[in-house]
Coordinates of C-alpha atoms in Angstrom, one line a residue:
X254 CA 2.0 -6.6 -4.2
X255 CA 2.9 -3.9 -6.7
X256 CA 1.5 -3.9 -10.8
X257 CA 4.8 -4.8 -11.9
X258 CA 5.7 -7.9 -9.9
X259 CA 2.2 -9.3 -11.2
X260 CA 3.2 -8.9 -14.6
X261 CA 6.6 -10.9 -14.3
X262 CA 5.8 -13.4 -11.7
X263 CA 3.6 -16.6 -11.6
X264 CA 1.6 -18.3 -9.3
X265 CA 2.5 -19.9 -6.1
X266 CA 0.6 -22.1 -4.0
X267 CA 0.8 -23.4 -0.5
X268 CA -1.6 -25.8 1.0
X269 CA -1.9 -26.6 4.5
X270 CA -4.2 -29.8 5.5
X271 CA -5.0 -30.4 9.2
X272 CA -8.3 -32.3 10.4
X273 CA -8.4 -30.7 13.9
X274 CA -11.8 -29.5 14.8
X275 CA -12.9 -26.3 15.0
X276 CA -13.3 -24.9 18.6
X277 CA -16.7 -23.1 19.5
X278 CA -16.1 -19.6 21.1
X279 CA -16.9 -19.1 24.4
X280 CA -18.8 -16.2 25.7
X281 CA -15.4 -14.9 27.2
X282 CA -13.6 -15.2 24.1
X283 CA -15.3 -12.1 22.5
X284 CA -16.0 -9.2 23.9
X285 CA -18.5 -6.9 21.8
X286 CA -18.5 -3.0 22.3
X287 CA -21.5 -1.3 20.6
X288 CA -20.4 2.4 20.4
X289 CA -22.7 4.3 18.1
X290 CA -26.2 3.4 17.0
X291 CA -29.2 5.4 15.5
X292 CA -27.9 8.8 16.9
X293 CA -26.6 7.7 20.3
X294 CA -23.4 6.9 22.1
X295 CA -24.5 3.2 23.5
X296 CA -21.1 2.8 25.5
X297 CA -17.8 4.1 25.7
X298 CA -17.3 7.5 24.9
X299 CA -17.5 9.4 21.5
X300 CA -16.0 12.8 20.9
X301 CA -17.1 14.7 18.2
X302 CA -16.9 18.0 15.9
X303 CA -19.7 17.0 13.8
X304 CA -23.6 16.8 14.3
X305 CA -26.4 14.9 14.7
X306 CA -28.8 14.8 11.1
X307 CA -30.7 12.4 9.2
X308 CA -30.3 11.0 6.0
X309 CA -32.3 11.4 3.1
X310 CA -35.9 9.9 3.8
X311 CA -34.5 8.1 6.6
X312 CA -36.2 9.1 9.8
X313 CA -33.1 7.4 12.1
X314 CA -30.7 9.9 13.1
X315 CA -27.0 9.0 12.1
X316 CA -24.0 10.7 13.0
X317 CA -23.0 13.4 10.7
X318 CA -19.7 14.9 9.9
X319 CA -19.5 17.9 7.7
X320 CA -16.0 19.6 6.6
X321 CA -18.0 22.4 4.9
X322 CA -19.0 23.4 8.6
X323 CA -15.7 22.8 10.3
X324 CA -12.8 24.4 8.7
X325 CA -10.1 22.1 10.0
X326 CA -12.2 19.2 9.1
X327 CA -15.1 16.9 11.2
X328 CA -14.1 14.1 13.0
X329 CA -15.6 11.4 15.7
X330 CA -13.3 9.5 18.0
X331 CA -14.7 6.5 19.3
X332 CA -13.0 4.9 22.5
X333 CA -13.1 1.3 23.1
X334 CA -14.6 0.4 26.1
X335 CA -12.6 -2.9 26.9
X336 CA -9.2 -3.7 27.2
X337 CA -7.0 -6.6 28.4
X338 CA -5.2 -9.6 26.6
X339 CA -6.3 -9.6 22.8
X340 CA -5.0 -11.5 19.8
X341 CA -7.4 -9.6 17.6
X342 CA -9.2 -6.1 17.7
X343 CA -12.3 -5.6 14.7
X344 CA -13.5 -2.0 14.3
X345 CA -16.5 -2.2 12.0
X346 CA -19.0 0.8 10.9
X347 CA -21.3 1.9 8.1
X348 CA -20.8 5.1 6.5
X349 CA -22.4 7.4 3.8
X350 CA -20.9 9.7 1.9
X351 CA -23.0 12.6 0.8
X352 CA -22.4 15.4 -2.2
X353 CA -18.7 15.3 -1.2
X354 CA -15.2 15.0 -2.9
X355 CA -13.6 15.5 0.5
X356 CA -11.3 12.4 1.9
X357 CA -11.9 10.6 4.9
X358 CA -9.5 8.9 7.2
X359 CA -9.9 6.2 9.5
X360 CA -6.8 6.4 12.3
X361 CA -6.1 3.8 15.1
X362 CA -5.2 5.2 18.6
X363 CA -3.2 3.1 21.1
X364 CA -4.2 1.8 24.5
X365 CA -3.5 5.3 26.0
X366 CA -6.1 6.6 23.7
X367 CA -3.9 9.7 23.1
X368 CA -1.1 8.9 20.7
X369 CA -2.3 8.1 17.0
X370 CA -0.3 5.5 15.7
X371 CA -1.7 4.1 12.6
X372 CA -3.7 5.5 9.8
X373 CA -5.4 3.0 7.8
X374 CA -7.9 3.7 5.3
X375 CA -8.8 6.5 2.8
X376 CA -12.3 7.0 1.0
X377 CA -12.3 9.2 -2.2
X378 CA -15.9 9.6 -3.4
X379 CA -14.6 11.7 -6.2
X380 CA -12.8 8.5 -7.8
X381 CA -15.9 6.1 -6.2
X382 CA -12.6 4.1 -4.8
X383 CA -11.9 3.3 -1.4
X384 CA -8.0 2.9 -1.0
X385 CA -6.0 1.8 1.4
X386 CA -2.9 3.5 2.6
X387 CA -0.1 1.7 4.4
X388 CA 0.7 4.3 6.9
X389 CA -1.2 7.6 6.9
X390 CA 0.9 8.9 9.8
X391 CA 3.8 9.1 7.2
X392 CA 2.1 9.6 4.2
X393 CA 1.5 5.9 2.8
X394 CA 1.4 4.6 -0.7
X395 CA -2.1 3.2 -1.9
X396 CA -1.9 -0.5 -2.0
X397 CA -5.4 -1.6 -2.8
X398 CA -8.7 0.0 -4.1
X399 CA -12.3 -1.4 -4.7
X400 CA -14.9 0.2 -6.7
X401 CA -17.9 1.5 -4.9
X402 CA -21.3 3.3 -5.6
X403 CA -21.8 6.4 -4.4
X404 CA -24.9 7.5 -2.6
X405 CA -25.5 4.5 -0.8
X406 CA -24.4 2.9 2.6
X407 CA -21.0 1.1 3.0
X408 CA -19.9 -1.3 5.6
X409 CA -16.4 -1.2 6.6
X410 CA -14.7 -4.2 8.8
X411 CA -10.9 -3.6 9.8
X412 CA -9.0 -6.6 11.6
X413 CA -5.9 -5.8 13.3
X414 CA -4.6 -9.3 14.1
X415 CA -1.8 -8.8 17.0
X416 CA -0.9 -12.6 16.7
X417 CA 0.0 -12.4 12.6
X418 CA 0.6 -8.8 12.9
X419 CA -1.3 -8.1 9.6
X420 CA -4.2 -5.6 9.1
X421 CA -7.0 -6.9 6.9
X422 CA -10.0 -4.8 5.5
X423 CA -13.3 -5.6 4.2
X424 CA -15.8 -3.2 2.2
X425 CA -19.4 -4.5 2.1
X426 CA -18.1 -8.1 2.7
X427 CA -15.5 -7.9 0.1
X428 CA -11.9 -8.2 0.6
X429 CA -10.0 -5.2 0.2
X430 CA -6.5 -6.0 1.0
X431 CA -4.2 -6.8 3.7
X432 CA -0.7 -5.5 4.8
X433 CA 1.9 -5.9 7.7
X434 CA 1.0 -4.1 11.0
X435 CA 3.7 -1.8 12.6
X436 CA 5.7 -2.9 15.3
X437 CA 4.5 0.1 17.4
X438 CA 0.9 -1.2 17.4
X439 CA 0.4 -3.4 20.2
X440 CA -3.1 -2.5 21.4
X441 CA -6.4 -0.5 20.1
X442 CA -7.8 1.9 22.6
X443 CA -9.7 3.7 19.9
X444 CA -10.0 5.3 16.5
X445 CA -11.2 8.4 14.7
X446 CA -13.1 9.0 11.6
X447 CA -12.3 12.4 10.0
X448 CA -13.5 14.0 6.9
X449 CA -10.8 16.4 5.9
X450 CA -11.5 19.8 4.5
X451 CA -8.9 20.1 1.4
X452 CA -10.4 23.0 -0.5
X453 CA -13.4 21.3 -1.3
X454 CA -15.4 20.2 1.9
X455 CA -17.9 17.4 2.6
X456 CA -20.4 15.5 4.2
X457 CA -20.4 11.9 5.7
X458 CA -22.5 9.8 7.9
X459 CA -21.7 7.2 10.1
X460 CA -23.8 4.6 12.1
X461 CA -23.8 1.1 13.7
X462 CA -20.2 1.5 15.1
X463 CA -18.9 -1.7 16.7
X464 CA -15.3 -2.8 18.1
X465 CA -14.8 -6.3 19.1
X466 CA -11.9 -7.9 21.1
X467 CA -11.1 -11.9 20.4
X468 CA -9.0 -13.5 22.9
X469 CA -7.5 -16.1 20.5
X470 CA -7.2 -17.8 17.1
X471 CA -8.6 -21.3 16.6
X472 CA -12.2 -20.4 17.5
X473 CA -15.4 -20.2 15.5
X474 CA -16.1 -16.4 15.3
X475 CA -19.6 -15.2 14.4
X476 CA -19.7 -11.3 14.5
X477 CA -23.3 -10.7 13.4
X478 CA -22.7 -10.1 10.0
X479 CA -19.6 -8.6 10.0
X480 CA -16.9 -10.4 7.7
X481 CA -14.5 -12.7 9.4
X482 CA -11.1 -13.6 7.8
X483 CA -11.3 -17.2 6.1
X484 CA -7.7 -18.1 8.4
X485 CA -9.0 -16.8 12.0
X486 CA -10.7 -19.8 12.8
X487 CA -8.4 -22.3 11.5
X488 CA -6.1 -23.9 14.1
X489 CA -3.4 -24.4 11.8
X490 CA -2.4 -21.8 9.2
X491 CA 0.6 -21.2 6.8
X492 CA 1.8 -17.6 5.9
X493 CA 5.0 -16.5 4.2
X494 CA 8.0 -15.4 5.4
X495 CA 10.7 -14.4 2.8
X496 CA 13.8 -12.2 3.3
X497 CA 16.9 -12.4 1.2
X498 CA 18.4 -12.3 -2.3
X499 CA 14.7 -11.3 -3.8
X500 CA 12.9 -8.3 -4.4
X501 CA 9.2 -8.9 -3.2
X502 CA 8.4 -12.1 -5.7
X503 CA 11.4 -12.0 -7.9
X504 CA 14.4 -14.0 -7.3
X505 CA 17.6 -13.6 -9.0
X506 CA 19.4 -17.0 -8.0
X507 CA 18.0 -20.4 -9.3
X508 CA 19.0 -21.5 -6.1
X509 CA 17.1 -20.0 -3.1
X510 CA 15.1 -20.9 -0.2
X511 CA 11.5 -20.0 0.5
X512 CA 10.3 -19.4 3.8
X513 CA 7.2 -20.4 5.5
X514 CA 5.7 -19.9 8.8
X515 CA 3.2 -22.5 10.1
X516 CA 1.3 -21.3 13.1
X517 CA -0.4 -23.9 15.6
X518 CA -2.9 -22.6 17.3
X519 CA -3.8 -25.7 19.1
X520 CA -3.0 -26.4 22.9
X521 CA -1.0 -29.3 22.4
X522 CA 1.5 -30.4 20.2
X523 CA 0.5 -31.6 16.3
X524 CA 1.8 -34.1 14.3
X525 CA 1.8 -33.1 10.7
X526 CA 3.3 -34.3 7.0
X527 CA 4.5 -31.7 4.8
X528 CA 4.9 -32.0 1.6
X529 CA 6.2 -29.4 -1.0
X530 CA 6.7 -29.8 -4.8
X531 CA 7.4 -26.8 -8.0
X532 CA 5.4 -26.6 -10.7
X533 CA 4.6 -24.6 -14.0
X534 CA 2.1 -22.1 -14.3
X535 CA -0.5 -24.7 -15.4
X536 CA 0.4 -26.8 -12.2
X537 CA 2.3 -29.6 -13.7
X538 CA 5.2 -30.9 -11.8
X539 CA 8.7 -29.4 -13.5
X540 CA 11.0 -32.0 -13.9
X541 CA 14.7 -32.1 -15.3
X542 CA 16.1 -33.5 -18.5
X543 CA 15.8 -37.0 -16.8
X544 CA 12.2 -36.4 -16.2
X545 CA 12.7 -36.6 -12.6
X546 CA 11.2 -33.9 -10.2
X547 CA 13.5 -30.8 -9.6
X548 CA 11.8 -30.2 -6.1
X549 CA 9.5 -32.6 -4.7
X550 CA 10.0 -33.7 -0.9
X551 CA 8.1 -34.5 2.3
X552 CA 8.8 -33.8 5.8
X553 CA 7.4 -34.9 8.9
X554 CA 7.4 -32.5 11.8
X555 CA 5.9 -32.1 15.3
X556 CA 4.5 -28.7 15.3
X557 CA 4.6 -27.1 18.8
X558 CA 1.9 -25.9 20.7
X559 CA 0.6 -22.4 20.6
X560 CA 3.4 -21.4 18.6
X561 CA 4.7 -20.2 14.9
X562 CA 7.5 -22.5 13.7
X563 CA 9.6 -21.3 10.7
X564 CA 10.5 -23.8 7.7
X565 CA 12.8 -23.0 5.1
X566 CA 12.2 -24.9 1.7
X567 CA 15.3 -24.8 -0.4
X568 CA 14.5 -24.5 -4.3
X569 CA 16.5 -25.2 -7.3
X570 CA 15.1 -24.5 -11.0
X571 CA 17.3 -24.8 -14.1
X572 CA 15.9 -22.7 -16.2
X573 CA 15.0 -18.8 -15.5
X574 CA 11.3 -18.0 -15.7
X575 CA 7.7 -18.6 -14.1
X576 CA 6.7 -21.1 -11.6
X577 CA 4.6 -22.8 -8.6
X578 CA 5.4 -23.7 -5.5
X579 CA 2.9 -25.9 -3.9
X580 CA 3.3 -27.1 0.0
X581 CA 1.0 -29.1 1.5
X582 CA 0.5 -30.2 5.0
X583 CA -1.6 -33.2 5.7
X584 CA -2.9 -34.4 9.1
X585 CA -1.2 -37.6 10.8
X586 CA -3.6 -40.0 12.5
X587 CA -3.4 -43.5 13.8
X588 CA -3.3 -45.2 10.4
X589 CA -0.6 -42.5 9.0
X590 CA -0.9 -40.0 6.8
X591 CA -4.3 -38.5 5.8
X592 CA -4.1 -37.1 2.4
X593 CA -7.6 -36.5 1.6
X594 CA -8.5 -33.5 3.6
X595 CA -6.7 -30.4 3.0
X596 CA -8.3 -27.3 5.2
X597 CA -5.7 -24.1 3.9
X598 CA -4.8 -22.8 0.5
X599 CA -2.3 -19.9 0.4
X600 CA -1.0 -18.4 -3.3
X601 CA 1.9 -16.3 -3.7
X602 CA 3.5 -15.3 -6.8
X603 CA 7.2 -15.3 -7.6
X604 CA 9.3 -15.6 -10.8
X605 CA 13.4 -16.6 -10.9
X606 CA 15.0 -14.0 -12.8
X607 CA 18.6 -13.7 -14.4
X608 CA 20.8 -11.8 -12.1
X609 CA 23.1 -9.0 -14.2
X610 CA 27.1 -9.2 -14.0
X611 CA 28.6 -7.7 -11.0
X612 CA 28.1 -3.9 -11.4
X613 CA 26.4 -3.8 -14.4
X614 CA 23.3 -1.3 -14.9
X615 CA 20.8 -1.1 -17.3
X616 CA 20.2 2.7 -18.0
X617 CA 17.0 1.9 -19.4
X618 CA 15.5 0.4 -16.6
X619 CA 14.6 2.1 -13.1
X620 CA 12.1 1.3 -10.7
X621 CA 9.3 4.1 -9.4
X622 CA 10.0 3.1 -5.8
X623 CA 8.7 6.4 -4.2
X624 CA 11.0 5.5 -0.8
X625 CA 10.5 8.8 1.1
X626 CA 10.8 9.0 5.0
X627 CA 8.7 12.9 4.6
X628 CA 5.1 11.7 4.5
X629 CA 4.8 11.5 0.3
X630 CA 6.4 8.2 -0.3
X631 CA 6.9 4.7 1.5
X632 CA 9.2 2.1 2.4
X633 CA 12.0 4.2 4.2
X634 CA 12.1 1.6 6.9
X635 CA 13.9 -0.8 4.4
X636 CA 15.2 1.7 2.2
X637 CA 19.2 0.4 2.8
X638 CA 17.9 -3.1 2.1
X639 CA 15.9 -2.4 -1.0
X640 CA 18.3 0.0 -2.6
X641 CA 21.1 -3.2 -2.6
X642 CA 18.3 -5.2 -4.1
X643 CA 17.5 -2.8 -6.7
X644 CA 21.4 -2.4 -7.7
X645 CA 21.4 -6.0 -7.8
X646 CA 18.9 -6.6 -10.1
X647 CA 20.6 -4.4 -12.6
X648 CA 18.4 -1.1 -12.2
X649 CA 20.1 2.1 -12.7
X650 CA 18.2 4.1 -10.2
X651 CA 14.9 5.1 -8.5
X652 CA 12.3 7.7 -8.9
X653 CA 11.0 9.4 -5.7
X654 CA 10.0 12.8 -4.4
X655 CA 11.7 15.6 -3.7
X656 CA 8.6 17.2 -1.8
X657 CA 8.5 21.0 -2.1
X658 CA 6.4 21.1 1.3
X659 CA 9.2 19.3 2.9
X660 CA 12.2 21.0 1.4
X661 CA 10.9 24.7 2.4
X662 CA 8.2 24.0 5.0
X663 CA 8.5 27.9 5.7
X664 CA 9.0 30.9 3.2
X665 CA 12.8 30.9 2.5
X666 CA 13.6 28.3 4.9
X667 CA 15.3 25.5 3.1
X668 CA 16.6 22.1 4.2
X669 CA 16.9 18.3 3.4
X670 CA 14.6 16.7 6.1
X671 CA 15.9 13.7 8.3
X672 CA 16.3 10.5 6.1
X673 CA 16.3 11.8 2.8
X674 CA 20.3 12.3 3.0
X675 CA 20.2 8.9 4.2
X676 CA 18.3 7.5 1.2
X677 CA 20.6 9.8 -1.4
X678 CA 23.7 7.8 0.3
X679 CA 22.2 4.4 0.0
X680 CA 21.7 5.3 -3.7
X681 CA 25.1 6.4 -4.2
X682 CA 26.6 3.6 -2.4
X683 CA 24.9 1.3 -5.0
X684 CA 25.7 3.0 -7.9
X685 CA 22.5 4.1 -8.8
X686 CA 20.6 7.7 -9.4
X687 CA 17.3 9.3 -8.1
X688 CA 14.8 10.8 -10.5
X689 CA 13.7 13.8 -8.6
X690 CA 10.0 14.6 -8.5
X691 CA 9.3 18.4 -8.2
X692 CA 6.0 18.9 -6.7
X693 CA 3.8 19.4 -3.5
X694 CA 3.3 23.1 -2.6
X695 CA 4.2 24.0 0.9
X696 CA 1.4 25.6 3.4
X697 CA 2.5 29.2 2.9
X698 CA 1.8 29.0 -0.9
X699 CA -1.5 26.7 -0.4
X700 CA -3.1 24.4 2.0
X701 CA -5.3 23.2 -0.7
X702 CA -4.5 19.7 -1.6
X703 CA -2.3 19.1 -5.0
X704 CA -2.4 22.9 -5.5
X705 CA -0.4 24.0 -8.4
X706 CA 1.6 27.2 -8.7
X707 CA 0.2 29.5 -11.3
X708 CA 1.0 33.0 -10.4
X709 CA 4.0 35.1 -10.6
X710 CA 5.0 34.9 -7.0
X711 CA 4.1 31.3 -7.1
X712 CA 6.2 30.4 -9.9
X713 CA 9.4 32.6 -8.4
X714 CA 9.0 30.6 -5.2
X715 CA 9.0 27.4 -7.1
X716 CA 12.0 28.6 -9.0
X717 CA 14.0 28.9 -5.4
X718 CA 12.8 25.8 -4.5
X719 CA 14.0 23.9 -7.6
X720 CA 17.7 25.9 -7.6
X721 CA 18.1 24.8 -3.8
X722 CA 17.1 21.3 -4.1
X723 CA 19.0 20.8 -7.5
X724 CA 22.2 22.4 -6.0
X725 CA 21.6 19.8 -3.0
X726 CA 21.4 16.9 -5.1
X727 CA 23.4 17.3 -8.4
X728 CA 26.1 14.8 -7.7
X729 CA 22.7 12.0 -7.3
X730 CA 20.3 13.3 -9.6
X731 CA 20.5 14.1 -13.3
X732 CA 17.0 14.1 -14.3
X733 CA 14.2 16.5 -12.5
X734 CA 10.6 15.7 -13.1
X735 CA 8.4 18.6 -13.2
X736 CA 5.1 17.7 -11.2
X737 CA 3.4 14.3 -11.5
X738 CA 0.5 13.9 -14.0
X739 CA -0.6 17.5 -13.9
X740 CA -3.1 16.9 -16.7
X741 CA -5.6 15.0 -14.0
X742 CA -7.5 16.8 -11.4
X743 CA -6.1 14.3 -8.5
X744 CA -2.7 16.1 -8.8
X745 CA -4.1 19.6 -10.0
X746 CA -7.1 20.6 -7.8
X747 CA -7.1 24.3 -8.7
X748 CA -7.4 23.9 -12.6
X749 CA -4.0 24.6 -14.0
X750 CA -4.0 24.8 -17.8
X751 CA -1.5 23.6 -20.1
X752 CA -0.3 27.1 -20.3
X753 CA 0.1 27.2 -16.6
X754 CA 2.2 24.3 -17.0
X755 CA 4.5 25.7 -19.7
X756 CA 5.2 28.6 -16.9
X757 CA 5.7 26.0 -14.6
X758 CA 8.6 24.7 -16.7
X759 CA 9.9 27.7 -17.2
X760 CA 10.4 28.4 -13.6
X761 CA 11.8 25.0 -13.2
X762 CA 14.4 25.5 -15.7
X763 CA 15.4 28.9 -14.3
X764 CA 16.1 27.4 -10.8
X765 CA 18.1 24.6 -12.6
X766 CA 20.3 26.8 -14.2
X767 CA 21.0 28.3 -10.8
X768 CA 21.5 25.3 -8.6
X769 CA 22.7 22.4 -11.3
X770 CA 23.4 23.8 -14.8
X771 CA 24.1 20.0 -15.7
X772 CA 20.5 19.0 -14.6
X773 CA 18.0 18.0 -17.1
X774 CA 14.1 18.8 -16.8
X775 CA 11.8 16.1 -17.4
X776 CA 8.8 17.6 -18.7
X777 CA 4.9 16.7 -19.2
X778 CA 5.3 13.7 -16.3
X779 CA 1.7 12.9 -18.3
X780 CA -1.0 10.6 -17.1
X781 CA -1.9 8.3 -19.9
X782 CA -5.7 9.4 -20.1
X783 CA -8.1 9.7 -22.9
X784 CA -11.0 12.5 -23.5
X785 CA -13.3 9.6 -23.5
X786 CA -12.6 8.5 -19.7
X787 CA -14.1 11.7 -18.5
X788 CA -11.2 13.9 -18.8
X789 CA -11.4 17.2 -20.5
X790 CA -8.8 16.2 -23.2
X791 CA -6.7 13.2 -23.7
X792 CA -3.0 13.2 -22.8
X793 CA -2.0 13.6 -26.1
X794 CA -3.8 16.5 -26.7
X795 CA -2.8 18.1 -23.4
X796 CA 0.9 17.5 -24.4
X797 CA 0.2 19.3 -27.8
X798 CA -1.4 22.3 -26.0
X799 CA 2.0 22.7 -23.7
X800 CA 3.9 22.4 -26.8
X801 CA 1.9 25.2 -28.4
X802 CA 2.2 27.1 -25.1
X803 CA 6.1 27.3 -25.2
X804 CA 6.9 24.5 -22.7
X805 CA 9.1 22.4 -25.0
X806 CA 11.2 24.9 -25.0
X807 CA 12.3 24.5 -21.4
X808 CA 12.5 20.7 -21.3
X809 CA 15.1 18.4 -21.9
X810 CA 13.0 15.1 -22.0
X811 CA 9.5 14.0 -22.1
X812 CA 8.1 11.7 -19.5
X813 CA 5.0 9.7 -20.1
X814 CA 3.3 7.7 -17.6
X815 CA 2.1 4.7 -19.7
X816 CA 0.3 2.7 -17.4
X817 CA -2.3 0.2 -18.7
X818 CA -4.8 -1.1 -16.2
X819 CA -6.4 -4.4 -17.0
X820 CA -8.4 -7.3 -14.7
X821 CA -6.1 -9.8 -13.2
X822 CA -7.5 -12.6 -15.4
X823 CA -5.6 -10.2 -18.2
X824 CA -2.4 -9.5 -16.7
X825 CA -0.8 -11.8 -19.2
X826 CA -2.5 -10.3 -22.3
X827 CA -0.9 -8.6 -25.0
X828 CA -2.3 -5.1 -23.7
X829 CA -0.2 -5.6 -20.8
X830 CA 3.0 -6.2 -22.2

């Protein structure tokens, strides 16, 4: 869930109760493959362009991957030795980052062991964060991050659950996050850990690399210290299944339906009692003016053996706002329903918003959606539906990238990438606009990650790119944002100064005059940081320097990214709002 959904949403709780005993795992239910330990490949095979070395005072050998020694990056490919029918595959390994600012990638390969079909996790040492990326093959938007300490061994456990179609990630036993699995991922034949050389280099170490295949759910699983998802051993599990007139967890009608999937992993049909009730954010039952609960019902289904059953719960609320939906599934015994033994609790946030009048758009409100098919953004698969929902919600447009590296992959060879034209069409069909972000240099300018144009030649190339893309998009884009958060190293790896950014604004303005004279330049695009947060200067001081360098002459509006980051327990605080 994105932060904007959290801010305007409430908690929705789903509780499942069944007193079915947990079945102990048989020897054939779990297959373990130890792939690498203490400097040796134990089973299967390990291909690497890294070297074997020791870590600090540790006398045991580890697998060393150095992107300094290997220009294209260092990698180790681990091939799983076991295939066949499986409901879940677990990849687990220890890693250590030594004096590195380089990113590392974990990439999954299919059962043919030839096609990288899914990227999972990136590690950023310089930010002391581990961030999960939904689909690194196409780029991906960071979904989750977790603080870590540099200079220590870290355990990563990655679950690919083929029954639930979810990927789940744990770092040192702490949940990093989970997301839907791509349809193309059916089995895992191996994985690759790569340390990328992005102009900075670095060294990572790996050890105790394991791969598990588990044949079924609903069994007791103990994987020698590896974190197991709470739901995996439960015989009955409730999951969410929403699709309709909603944006994430925001609904635009006081009458709607909430979809729930109930997965019965038992080998026999199971009788159950399911109850659901709408409450407020404090857990109190919501009632109408006469004091009657607005939504409180029970049903008594039989859950088919080893199947997932969908239930649709109609919801009606009299007022827009924040609510909870609590769903409880109780076991049925010979003496009736057992209301005393819940075994599964789920929580989802949602709210009900006032839908605007047909065709009405709020010009002060748009979404930083990053829908892009070319490897910069995310969510392209649902682009058509998203644009319709955004429009219905009254948003005037989206913010998304016109990535230079994809618009001009080779010098002086321009084109609109496949899919970008479709997104522009969806936006136009729904009466919205795109705020286009002009960033990311192509390889012929520099292969360095987040390199910013500074030389006379580079600035002229940027002008040519802006002239082309503004001409191609002028019917759907009025505002063009010059770069993204130039004032922080994450988007400025070659130390561009405020004066360099002023020159970039000038180059963009010159290109805009050629391609779209009516287009407007959004300048600054500044990250809201302070000098006391480890940066050279505060956002305000940086903007002042840009203006001193003449940058104000080449921008029409100012773009300020005023993000506020707070702890989960502070999401309703004044600071957040």
